[in-house]
């Protein structure tokens, strides 16, 4: 009897000593999860608490920090054995992907599958970080026999919040305005989040568009870790509109053709497992709709192109959800429900992955074996030419390849391939500095996805842009070859130019890219007087193109002996070459003392932002000035435009937006007056069409060209079939495609460019050529579509019109940039034109 009693109690004692210490999120925080919003620091506290309580099986890693200083975390949960051997598990996984530099063979047997769960990338889709705490608790708690069984063959990684700054922007706002009880009426203010909303990061960037490009600090730090691990399964947790229930895999069409059958099939397997739990709870969900797998910079497509199963899960909710809200059908959607759904799919995904762990590892291995033996796609090699003015853009492209683990090499000799500039098969000769990117390498699928000239689109109704081929993004000359071209050794980047200050007449800087603009901006801020040549010139045996910036000792006497020290320091820091000149006597072109050599002044730049502007658009400009140009920028709320101190602004940037102040006669007269006296407006995207409403703006929107349609106009074309309505609607749109723009590169707006530019066209706006008082700097002639989906009707409209131009009014100007030159900060070749607009277009 006594013995039996002991037997019965021993497991309990053992159990309580080891485990009872682990508190649930509710016990730790003092409230039921979903009844309050948890600020980020408390989520961090809970994760730290669990890791400290269970050091043998939970390892917390801070992999970075946000713009606003919040920690970014990855939590590894596994068996004690796995956690102890984390580094060898990681190395083995990288060997499975043929990406390890060592020569040790990879092991499939007994290798755990890695399931990586990323929560709250969109900061105002808040239920998922709450669910992350519940998931952590269940997976880590050693009393939970079910999850402990899964961990035997599965390593779980939880990133509780990808976008802490955005989350806290939403949560702090919500907590500050909600009453003692939440109000479920949709018209209550707690369901109307103010500008810019918590979706994006500090600079209003959407982190779920940034996986490949990694322009944001959160992505840069996270993707470094992600690429060191490459999980077999990745889930990105989101929220959608409150009236939608829940979406999970399998994804909608279009699927990128590079996605393998196994990846398609396993999405279905996972989806069915999720459905099992949803059915059991009588919850609604949908699959195979809306969320496609095409654009490569999402948290689902990127993992797929990197050998895993990547998925997006979408719960109804988002910023309109609050703590609870009435849905259209009358039910209340509570945060507690939203949390339960994400928590359920989290566990279900780990479960089904564990049930298929060996297969997941095997297929992951096969994905990379195929990549290194056969490559991906019809093109086997991509050769990028390195022309003298391309150095900076080549380097930023190589940075992008490095970030994504894509290998490249030097190349020499002759080859033939598809010329990206003219679309023809041609022979070419590779020379020193050119880059070879082989499509037969571990990251072959990424190479195909990022480089192939035209991406095959099986279904044209997509969620995002349809073209992003890197040679167009970077404005580089390139060939795609079906031949396997052999590398000519490792690639060595050109060494950075370093100038030692010497006592010369002056220095000339070639106008070539963002680095040049940054150096010039920094020189101007120092008060150094710069000059610019609008025509090419030749001096001291050196040739310079339009836009060359000249620094002379003359006019900068105030700096006395320190001038060249300041100039060389700034240029060296920015990797910008200084070309010494010993005379003002120019052999060809204008002498430096000529009236035709303009003086450049430091413009005082303001950006309209806030309510009424596009938060992404305004954020792109803000981010560009702070992170890339390092140039001061005053942010003015568009609603305060009437109160701006115009006389202390030289350049006003109007991002995409809808500007109410333009409707006010006196405000728009003030704006005109300011331009007349020398002010310069730079209007971006839809701000251009807003300005065309003003009578003093010369630019006019192009009307649909109906002369060609008329004669064969089909009266029955009005009879559309209901069933194909979605498809009919897209014939007048482009979700984002590439057009070739003819540039007048003799105008300062196009300095530093060849006679063309590849633009990302995302709307149907095109403008008539300006006849008087303006310059048509960038135009589309005929049908210049290069890549991506363009609706049939739009194709006929998007020709023979203006996309980039400038109007001079009084002593000032209005620059029209109708396409986004700074798109998501990755459309590298647009940045220089934006810099031209800021620095070079004054008079
Ligand atoms: Zn989202």
PDB file of C-alpha atoms in Angstrom, residues 275-542:
ATOM      1  CA  UNK A 275      -8.918  22.410 -42.093  1.00  0.00           C
ATOM      2  CA  UNK A 276      -9.313  19.413 -39.796  1.00  0.00           C
ATOM      3  CA  UNK A 277      -9.098  21.634 -36.706  1.00  0.00           C
ATOM      4  CA  UNK A 278     -11.201  24.408 -38.217  1.00  0.00           C
ATOM      5  CA  UNK A 279     -13.914  21.908 -39.134  1.00  0.00           C
ATOM      6  CA  UNK A 280     -13.862  20.425 -35.654  1.00  0.00           C
ATOM      7  CA  UNK A 281     -14.495  23.909 -34.210  1.00  0.00           C
ATOM      8  CA  UNK A 282     -17.010  24.890 -36.909  1.00  0.00           C
ATOM      9  CA  UNK A 283     -14.783  27.786 -37.981  1.00  0.00           C
ATOM     10  CA  UNK A 284     -14.917  29.223 -41.501  1.00  0.00           C
ATOM     11  CA  UNK A 285     -11.907  29.478 -43.795  1.00  0.00           C
ATOM     12  CA  UNK A 286     -10.993  29.644 -47.472  1.00  0.00           C
ATOM     13  CA  UNK A 287      -8.040  28.460 -49.557  1.00  0.00           C
ATOM     14  CA  UNK A 288      -6.744  28.850 -53.159  1.00  0.00           C
ATOM     15  CA  UNK A 289      -7.976  32.460 -53.432  1.00  0.00           C
ATOM     16  CA  UNK A 290      -6.510  35.988 -53.357  1.00  0.00           C
ATOM     17  CA  UNK A 291      -3.032  35.233 -52.005  1.00  0.00           C
ATOM     18  CA  UNK A 292      -0.797  34.156 -54.864  1.00  0.00           C
ATOM     19  CA  UNK A 293       2.808  33.033 -55.084  1.00  0.00           C
ATOM     20  CA  UNK A 294       4.476  35.181 -57.696  1.00  0.00           C
ATOM     21  CA  UNK A 295       6.302  38.322 -56.519  1.00  0.00           C
ATOM     22  CA  UNK A 296       9.512  37.040 -54.893  1.00  0.00           C
ATOM     23  CA  UNK A 297       9.776  39.343 -51.912  1.00  0.00           C
ATOM     24  CA  UNK A 298       7.040  37.984 -49.651  1.00  0.00           C
ATOM     25  CA  UNK A 299       7.262  35.832 -46.551  1.00  0.00           C
ATOM     26  CA  UNK A 300       5.690  32.952 -48.488  1.00  0.00           C
ATOM     27  CA  UNK A 301       7.270  33.140 -51.964  1.00  0.00           C
ATOM     28  CA  UNK A 302      10.815  33.830 -50.738  1.00  0.00           C
ATOM     29  CA  UNK A 303      10.939  30.733 -48.518  1.00  0.00           C
ATOM     30  CA  UNK A 304       9.596  28.716 -51.461  1.00  0.00           C
ATOM     31  CA  UNK A 305      12.275  29.995 -53.834  1.00  0.00           C
ATOM     32  CA  UNK A 306      14.751  29.015 -51.132  1.00  0.00           C
ATOM     33  CA  UNK A 307      13.753  25.384 -50.915  1.00  0.00           C
ATOM     34  CA  UNK A 308      11.065  25.475 -48.237  1.00  0.00           C
ATOM     35  CA  UNK A 309       7.312  25.462 -47.993  1.00  0.00           C
ATOM     36  CA  UNK A 310       6.361  29.113 -47.545  1.00  0.00           C
ATOM     37  CA  UNK A 311       2.874  30.141 -46.583  1.00  0.00           C
ATOM     38  CA  UNK A 312       0.783  33.118 -45.626  1.00  0.00           C
ATOM     39  CA  UNK A 313      -1.988  32.665 -43.073  1.00  0.00           C
ATOM     40  CA  UNK A 314      -4.593  35.416 -42.904  1.00  0.00           C
ATOM     41  CA  UNK A 315      -7.016  35.907 -40.042  1.00  0.00           C
ATOM     42  CA  UNK A 316      -9.926  38.354 -40.402  1.00  0.00           C
ATOM     43  CA  UNK A 317      -9.197  41.399 -38.271  1.00  0.00           C
ATOM     44  CA  UNK A 318      -6.431  43.915 -38.783  1.00  0.00           C
ATOM     45  CA  UNK A 319      -6.649  47.507 -37.595  1.00  0.00           C
ATOM     46  CA  UNK A 320     -10.449  47.611 -37.866  1.00  0.00           C
ATOM     47  CA  UNK A 321     -10.674  44.667 -35.489  1.00  0.00           C
ATOM     48  CA  UNK A 322      -9.726  46.278 -32.195  1.00  0.00           C
ATOM     49  CA  UNK A 323     -10.578  44.106 -29.208  1.00  0.00           C
ATOM     50  CA  UNK A 324     -13.911  43.259 -30.792  1.00  0.00           C
ATOM     51  CA  UNK A 325     -16.014  44.412 -33.719  1.00  0.00           C
ATOM     52  CA  UNK A 326     -19.372  43.689 -35.325  1.00  0.00           C
ATOM     53  CA  UNK A 327     -19.020  41.990 -38.679  1.00  0.00           C
ATOM     54  CA  UNK A 328     -21.414  42.626 -41.568  1.00  0.00           C
ATOM     55  CA  UNK A 329     -23.189  39.345 -40.921  1.00  0.00           C
ATOM     56  CA  UNK A 330     -23.949  40.540 -37.394  1.00  0.00           C
ATOM     57  CA  UNK A 331     -21.571  38.403 -35.358  1.00  0.00           C
ATOM     58  CA  UNK A 332     -18.904  39.904 -33.145  1.00  0.00           C
ATOM     59  CA  UNK A 333     -15.316  39.151 -34.047  1.00  0.00           C
ATOM     60  CA  UNK A 334     -13.244  39.302 -30.859  1.00  0.00           C
ATOM     61  CA  UNK A 335      -9.493  39.454 -30.554  1.00  0.00           C
ATOM     62  CA  UNK A 336      -9.682  36.302 -28.457  1.00  0.00           C
ATOM     63  CA  UNK A 337     -11.124  34.454 -31.505  1.00  0.00           C
ATOM     64  CA  UNK A 338      -8.497  35.833 -33.823  1.00  0.00           C
ATOM     65  CA  UNK A 339      -5.752  34.710 -31.455  1.00  0.00           C
ATOM     66  CA  UNK A 340      -7.215  31.192 -31.144  1.00  0.00           C
ATOM     67  CA  UNK A 341      -7.251  30.725 -34.928  1.00  0.00           C
ATOM     68  CA  UNK A 342      -3.604  31.713 -35.409  1.00  0.00           C
ATOM     69  CA  UNK A 343      -2.600  29.638 -32.406  1.00  0.00           C
ATOM     70  CA  UNK A 344      -4.447  26.644 -33.863  1.00  0.00           C
ATOM     71  CA  UNK A 345      -2.793  26.852 -37.295  1.00  0.00           C
ATOM     72  CA  UNK A 346       0.590  27.382 -35.602  1.00  0.00           C
ATOM     73  CA  UNK A 347       0.300  24.076 -33.769  1.00  0.00           C
ATOM     74  CA  UNK A 348      -1.336  22.302 -36.689  1.00  0.00           C
ATOM     75  CA  UNK A 349       1.539  23.318 -38.961  1.00  0.00           C
ATOM     76  CA  UNK A 350       4.134  22.013 -36.527  1.00  0.00           C
ATOM     77  CA  UNK A 351       2.177  18.791 -36.141  1.00  0.00           C
ATOM     78  CA  UNK A 352       1.857  18.042 -39.861  1.00  0.00           C
ATOM     79  CA  UNK A 353       5.492  18.999 -40.411  1.00  0.00           C
ATOM     80  CA  UNK A 354       6.546  16.603 -37.685  1.00  0.00           C
ATOM     81  CA  UNK A 355       4.460  13.831 -39.227  1.00  0.00           C
ATOM     82  CA  UNK A 356       6.331  14.435 -42.504  1.00  0.00           C
ATOM     83  CA  UNK A 357       9.687  15.538 -41.118  1.00  0.00           C
ATOM     84  CA  UNK A 358      11.839  12.991 -42.946  1.00  0.00           C
ATOM     85  CA  UNK A 359      10.127  13.740 -46.260  1.00  0.00           C
ATOM     86  CA  UNK A 360      10.501  17.500 -45.728  1.00  0.00           C
ATOM     87  CA  UNK A 361      14.239  17.120 -45.193  1.00  0.00           C
ATOM     88  CA  UNK A 362      14.588  14.770 -48.157  1.00  0.00           C
ATOM     89  CA  UNK A 363      12.700  17.086 -50.524  1.00  0.00           C
ATOM     90  CA  UNK A 364      14.651  20.100 -49.281  1.00  0.00           C
ATOM     91  CA  UNK A 365      17.851  18.214 -50.090  1.00  0.00           C
ATOM     92  CA  UNK A 366      16.499  17.290 -53.520  1.00  0.00           C
ATOM     93  CA  UNK A 367      15.539  20.908 -54.281  1.00  0.00           C
ATOM     94  CA  UNK A 368      19.145  21.986 -53.841  1.00  0.00           C
ATOM     95  CA  UNK A 369      20.610  18.890 -55.498  1.00  0.00           C
ATOM     96  CA  UNK A 370      18.527  19.696 -58.576  1.00  0.00           C
ATOM     97  CA  UNK A 371      19.712  23.286 -58.399  1.00  0.00           C
ATOM     98  CA  UNK A 372      23.401  22.380 -58.391  1.00  0.00           C
ATOM     99  CA  UNK A 373      23.108  19.630 -60.993  1.00  0.00           C
ATOM    100  CA  UNK A 374      20.542  20.997 -63.467  1.00  0.00           C
ATOM    101  CA  UNK A 375      19.959  24.608 -62.509  1.00  0.00           C
ATOM    102  CA  UNK A 376      16.643  26.277 -63.010  1.00  0.00           C
ATOM    103  CA  UNK A 377      15.033  27.628 -66.168  1.00  0.00           C
ATOM    104  CA  UNK A 378      16.025  27.796 -69.834  1.00  0.00           C
ATOM    105  CA  UNK A 379      18.844  30.275 -69.255  1.00  0.00           C
ATOM    106  CA  UNK A 380      21.957  28.764 -67.747  1.00  0.00           C
ATOM    107  CA  UNK A 381      24.076  31.916 -67.447  1.00  0.00           C
ATOM    108  CA  UNK A 382      23.546  35.613 -66.996  1.00  0.00           C
ATOM    109  CA  UNK A 383      26.318  38.012 -67.950  1.00  0.00           C
ATOM    110  CA  UNK A 384      26.209  41.585 -66.696  1.00  0.00           C
ATOM    111  CA  UNK A 385      28.382  44.088 -68.538  1.00  0.00           C
ATOM    112  CA  UNK A 386      30.309  46.549 -66.397  1.00  0.00           C
ATOM    113  CA  UNK A 387      30.501  49.811 -68.327  1.00  0.00           C
ATOM    114  CA  UNK A 388      32.497  52.772 -66.947  1.00  0.00           C
ATOM    115  CA  UNK A 389      29.468  54.603 -65.498  1.00  0.00           C
ATOM    116  CA  UNK A 390      27.923  51.427 -64.031  1.00  0.00           C
ATOM    117  CA  UNK A 391      30.320  50.784 -61.134  1.00  0.00           C
ATOM    118  CA  UNK A 392      28.039  51.948 -58.357  1.00  0.00           C
ATOM    119  CA  UNK A 393      24.982  50.075 -59.606  1.00  0.00           C
ATOM    120  CA  UNK A 394      27.052  46.923 -60.223  1.00  0.00           C
ATOM    121  CA  UNK A 395      28.188  47.097 -56.608  1.00  0.00           C
ATOM    122  CA  UNK A 396      24.694  47.483 -55.251  1.00  0.00           C
ATOM    123  CA  UNK A 397      23.524  44.569 -57.370  1.00  0.00           C
ATOM    124  CA  UNK A 398      26.398  42.451 -55.997  1.00  0.00           C
ATOM    125  CA  UNK A 399      25.370  43.494 -52.469  1.00  0.00           C
ATOM    126  CA  UNK A 400      21.888  42.175 -53.233  1.00  0.00           C
ATOM    127  CA  UNK A 401      23.328  38.859 -54.477  1.00  0.00           C
ATOM    128  CA  UNK A 402      25.454  38.571 -51.327  1.00  0.00           C
ATOM    129  CA  UNK A 403      22.449  39.186 -49.104  1.00  0.00           C
ATOM    130  CA  UNK A 404      20.612  36.337 -50.813  1.00  0.00           C
ATOM    131  CA  UNK A 405      23.514  33.888 -50.903  1.00  0.00           C
ATOM    132  CA  UNK A 406      23.691  33.963 -54.717  1.00  0.00           C
ATOM    133  CA  UNK A 407      27.114  33.130 -56.082  1.00  0.00           C
ATOM    134  CA  UNK A 408      28.793  34.978 -58.953  1.00  0.00           C
ATOM    135  CA  UNK A 409      32.150  35.064 -60.643  1.00  0.00           C
ATOM    136  CA  UNK A 410      34.331  36.799 -63.186  1.00  0.00           C
ATOM    137  CA  UNK A 411      33.848  35.949 -66.848  1.00  0.00           C
ATOM    138  CA  UNK A 412      35.777  36.245 -70.087  1.00  0.00           C
ATOM    139  CA  UNK A 413      35.548  35.248 -73.729  1.00  0.00           C
ATOM    140  CA  UNK A 414      32.701  35.207 -76.218  1.00  0.00           C
ATOM    141  CA  UNK A 415      29.161  34.045 -75.786  1.00  0.00           C
ATOM    142  CA  UNK A 416      25.709  34.542 -77.153  1.00  0.00           C
ATOM    143  CA  UNK A 417      22.476  35.341 -75.444  1.00  0.00           C
ATOM    144  CA  UNK A 418      19.347  37.441 -75.112  1.00  0.00           C
ATOM    145  CA  UNK A 419      20.226  41.126 -75.019  1.00  0.00           C
ATOM    146  CA  UNK A 420      17.998  42.775 -72.405  1.00  0.00           C
ATOM    147  CA  UNK A 421      18.162  46.127 -74.199  1.00  0.00           C
ATOM    148  CA  UNK A 422      16.878  45.130 -77.606  1.00  0.00           C
ATOM    149  CA  UNK A 423      15.323  41.748 -76.977  1.00  0.00           C
ATOM    150  CA  UNK A 424      17.492  40.065 -79.620  1.00  0.00           C
ATOM    151  CA  UNK A 425      19.761  37.020 -79.519  1.00  0.00           C
ATOM    152  CA  UNK A 426      23.258  38.382 -79.993  1.00  0.00           C
ATOM    153  CA  UNK A 427      26.856  37.467 -79.510  1.00  0.00           C
ATOM    154  CA  UNK A 428      28.885  39.342 -76.953  1.00  0.00           C
ATOM    155  CA  UNK A 429      32.365  39.508 -75.527  1.00  0.00           C
ATOM    156  CA  UNK A 430      32.850  39.450 -71.787  1.00  0.00           C
ATOM    157  CA  UNK A 431      35.661  41.464 -70.310  1.00  0.00           C
ATOM    158  CA  UNK A 432      37.255  42.338 -66.965  1.00  0.00           C
ATOM    159  CA  UNK A 433      34.741  43.656 -64.477  1.00  0.00           C
ATOM    160  CA  UNK A 434      31.786  41.878 -66.086  1.00  0.00           C
ATOM    161  CA  UNK A 435      29.814  39.579 -63.799  1.00  0.00           C
ATOM    162  CA  UNK A 436      28.703  36.002 -64.453  1.00  0.00           C
ATOM    163  CA  UNK A 437      25.775  34.637 -62.516  1.00  0.00           C
ATOM    164  CA  UNK A 438      25.299  30.973 -63.211  1.00  0.00           C
ATOM    165  CA  UNK A 439      21.798  29.539 -63.063  1.00  0.00           C
ATOM    166  CA  UNK A 440      23.356  26.260 -61.996  1.00  0.00           C
ATOM    167  CA  UNK A 441      24.113  26.825 -58.320  1.00  0.00           C
ATOM    168  CA  UNK A 442      22.440  26.230 -54.948  1.00  0.00           C
ATOM    169  CA  UNK A 443      20.333  29.378 -55.293  1.00  0.00           C
ATOM    170  CA  UNK A 444      19.473  28.590 -58.924  1.00  0.00           C
ATOM    171  CA  UNK A 445      15.762  29.218 -58.409  1.00  0.00           C
ATOM    172  CA  UNK A 446      16.418  32.639 -56.931  1.00  0.00           C
ATOM    173  CA  UNK A 447      18.697  33.375 -59.896  1.00  0.00           C
ATOM    174  CA  UNK A 448      15.995  32.409 -62.352  1.00  0.00           C
ATOM    175  CA  UNK A 449      13.310  34.351 -60.500  1.00  0.00           C
ATOM    176  CA  UNK A 450      15.376  37.521 -60.173  1.00  0.00           C
ATOM    177  CA  UNK A 451      17.132  37.553 -63.537  1.00  0.00           C
ATOM    178  CA  UNK A 452      15.051  35.985 -66.271  1.00  0.00           C
ATOM    179  CA  UNK A 453      13.990  38.739 -68.691  1.00  0.00           C
ATOM    180  CA  UNK A 454      10.290  37.917 -68.662  1.00  0.00           C
ATOM    181  CA  UNK A 455       8.527  36.042 -65.913  1.00  0.00           C
ATOM    182  CA  UNK A 456       5.927  33.596 -67.121  1.00  0.00           C
ATOM    183  CA  UNK A 457       2.523  34.562 -65.792  1.00  0.00           C
ATOM    184  CA  UNK A 458      -0.093  31.813 -65.855  1.00  0.00           C
ATOM    185  CA  UNK A 459      -2.863  33.951 -64.421  1.00  0.00           C
ATOM    186  CA  UNK A 460      -2.798  37.693 -64.807  1.00  0.00           C
ATOM    187  CA  UNK A 461      -4.881  38.672 -61.804  1.00  0.00           C
ATOM    188  CA  UNK A 462      -2.153  39.091 -59.211  1.00  0.00           C
ATOM    189  CA  UNK A 463      -1.570  40.820 -55.956  1.00  0.00           C
ATOM    190  CA  UNK A 464       1.579  42.692 -56.885  1.00  0.00           C
ATOM    191  CA  UNK A 465       4.020  43.817 -59.583  1.00  0.00           C
ATOM    192  CA  UNK A 466       4.673  41.339 -62.389  1.00  0.00           C
ATOM    193  CA  UNK A 467       8.179  42.343 -63.485  1.00  0.00           C
ATOM    194  CA  UNK A 468      11.402  42.861 -61.520  1.00  0.00           C
ATOM    195  CA  UNK A 469      14.175  41.480 -63.721  1.00  0.00           C
ATOM    196  CA  UNK A 470      17.341  42.833 -62.115  1.00  0.00           C
ATOM    197  CA  UNK A 471      19.132  44.189 -65.212  1.00  0.00           C
ATOM    198  CA  UNK A 472      16.163  46.553 -65.674  1.00  0.00           C
ATOM    199  CA  UNK A 473      15.947  47.384 -61.984  1.00  0.00           C
ATOM    200  CA  UNK A 474      19.639  48.314 -61.928  1.00  0.00           C
ATOM    201  CA  UNK A 475      19.796  49.769 -65.437  1.00  0.00           C
ATOM    202  CA  UNK A 476      22.584  47.431 -66.508  1.00  0.00           C
ATOM    203  CA  UNK A 477      23.487  45.921 -69.865  1.00  0.00           C
ATOM    204  CA  UNK A 478      23.064  42.193 -69.691  1.00  0.00           C
ATOM    205  CA  UNK A 479      22.721  38.947 -71.601  1.00  0.00           C
ATOM    206  CA  UNK A 480      20.794  35.836 -70.675  1.00  0.00           C
ATOM    207  CA  UNK A 481      22.438  32.827 -72.242  1.00  0.00           C
ATOM    208  CA  UNK A 482      21.181  29.282 -72.687  1.00  0.00           C
ATOM    209  CA  UNK A 483      24.783  28.093 -72.656  1.00  0.00           C
ATOM    210  CA  UNK A 484      26.592  27.144 -69.523  1.00  0.00           C
ATOM    211  CA  UNK A 485      29.367  29.722 -69.498  1.00  0.00           C
ATOM    212  CA  UNK A 486      32.425  28.841 -67.429  1.00  0.00           C
ATOM    213  CA  UNK A 487      33.541  31.236 -64.731  1.00  0.00           C
ATOM    214  CA  UNK A 488      36.908  32.956 -65.087  1.00  0.00           C
ATOM    215  CA  UNK A 489      37.850  32.857 -61.413  1.00  0.00           C
ATOM    216  CA  UNK A 490      36.523  34.692 -58.416  1.00  0.00           C
ATOM    217  CA  UNK A 491      35.036  38.115 -58.911  1.00  0.00           C
ATOM    218  CA  UNK A 492      37.011  41.001 -57.495  1.00  0.00           C
ATOM    219  CA  UNK A 493      35.239  44.270 -57.037  1.00  0.00           C
ATOM    220  CA  UNK A 494      36.924  47.426 -58.197  1.00  0.00           C
ATOM    221  CA  UNK A 495      38.823  49.030 -55.347  1.00  0.00           C
ATOM    222  CA  UNK A 496      37.351  52.210 -53.929  1.00  0.00           C
ATOM    223  CA  UNK A 497      38.957  55.367 -55.273  1.00  0.00           C
ATOM    224  CA  UNK A 498      40.976  57.268 -52.686  1.00  0.00           C
ATOM    225  CA  UNK A 499      42.149  60.807 -53.339  1.00  0.00           C
ATOM    226  CA  UNK A 500      44.946  62.408 -51.353  1.00  0.00           C
ATOM    227  CA  UNK A 501      44.453  66.133 -51.039  1.00  0.00           C
ATOM    228  CA  UNK A 502      46.941  68.106 -53.097  1.00  0.00           C
ATOM    229  CA  UNK A 503      47.187  71.763 -53.952  1.00  0.00           C
ATOM    230  CA  UNK A 504      45.392  71.865 -57.317  1.00  0.00           C
ATOM    231  CA  UNK A 505      43.295  74.359 -59.270  1.00  0.00           C
ATOM    232  CA  UNK A 506      40.203  72.228 -58.780  1.00  0.00           C
ATOM    233  CA  UNK A 507      38.604  68.807 -58.806  1.00  0.00           C
ATOM    234  CA  UNK A 508      35.867  67.398 -61.040  1.00  0.00           C
ATOM    235  CA  UNK A 509      33.351  64.761 -59.937  1.00  0.00           C
ATOM    236  CA  UNK A 510      31.539  62.675 -62.552  1.00  0.00           C
ATOM    237  CA  UNK A 511      27.776  62.623 -61.965  1.00  0.00           C
ATOM    238  CA  UNK A 512      27.127  58.877 -61.830  1.00  0.00           C
ATOM    239  CA  UNK A 513      24.871  57.738 -59.047  1.00  0.00           C
ATOM    240  CA  UNK A 514      23.451  58.069 -55.570  1.00  0.00           C
ATOM    241  CA  UNK A 515      26.932  58.043 -54.021  1.00  0.00           C
ATOM    242  CA  UNK A 516      27.869  61.056 -56.125  1.00  0.00           C
ATOM    243  CA  UNK A 517      24.672  62.828 -55.131  1.00  0.00           C
ATOM    244  CA  UNK A 518      25.325  62.041 -51.479  1.00  0.00           C
ATOM    245  CA  UNK A 519      28.882  63.385 -51.670  1.00  0.00           C
ATOM    246  CA  UNK A 520      27.684  66.510 -53.485  1.00  0.00           C
ATOM    247  CA  UNK A 521      24.916  67.003 -50.929  1.00  0.00           C
ATOM    248  CA  UNK A 522      27.416  66.720 -48.080  1.00  0.00           C
ATOM    249  CA  UNK A 523      29.795  69.178 -49.778  1.00  0.00           C
ATOM    250  CA  UNK A 524      26.940  71.640 -50.231  1.00  0.00           C
ATOM    251  CA  UNK A 525      25.970  71.321 -46.578  1.00  0.00           C
ATOM    252  CA  UNK A 526      29.521  72.252 -45.640  1.00  0.00           C
ATOM    253  CA  UNK A 527      28.934  75.501 -47.519  1.00  0.00           C
ATOM    254  CA  UNK A 528      31.335  74.624 -50.306  1.00  0.00           C
ATOM    255  CA  UNK A 529      30.492  76.343 -53.591  1.00  0.00           C
ATOM    256  CA  UNK A 530      30.118  73.875 -56.432  1.00  0.00           C
ATOM    257  CA  UNK A 531      29.647  74.381 -60.145  1.00  0.00           C
ATOM    258  CA  UNK A 532      28.043  72.179 -62.712  1.00  0.00           C
ATOM    259  CA  UNK A 533      28.617  71.797 -66.441  1.00  0.00           C
ATOM    260  CA  UNK A 534      25.498  71.263 -68.542  1.00  0.00           C
ATOM    261  CA  UNK A 535      27.610  70.236 -71.529  1.00  0.00           C
ATOM    262  CA  UNK A 536      30.422  67.699 -71.894  1.00  0.00           C
ATOM    263  CA  UNK A 537      33.949  69.068 -71.654  1.00  0.00           C
ATOM    264  CA  UNK A 538      37.559  68.059 -71.908  1.00  0.00           C
ATOM    265  CA  UNK A 539      40.299  69.408 -69.679  1.00  0.00           C
ATOM    266  CA  UNK A 540      43.847  68.336 -68.844  1.00  0.00           C
ATOM    267  CA  UNK A 541      43.394  65.337 -71.159  1.00  0.00           C
ATOM    268  CA  UNK A 542      40.286  64.085 -69.313  1.00  0.00           C
TER     269      UNK A 542
END
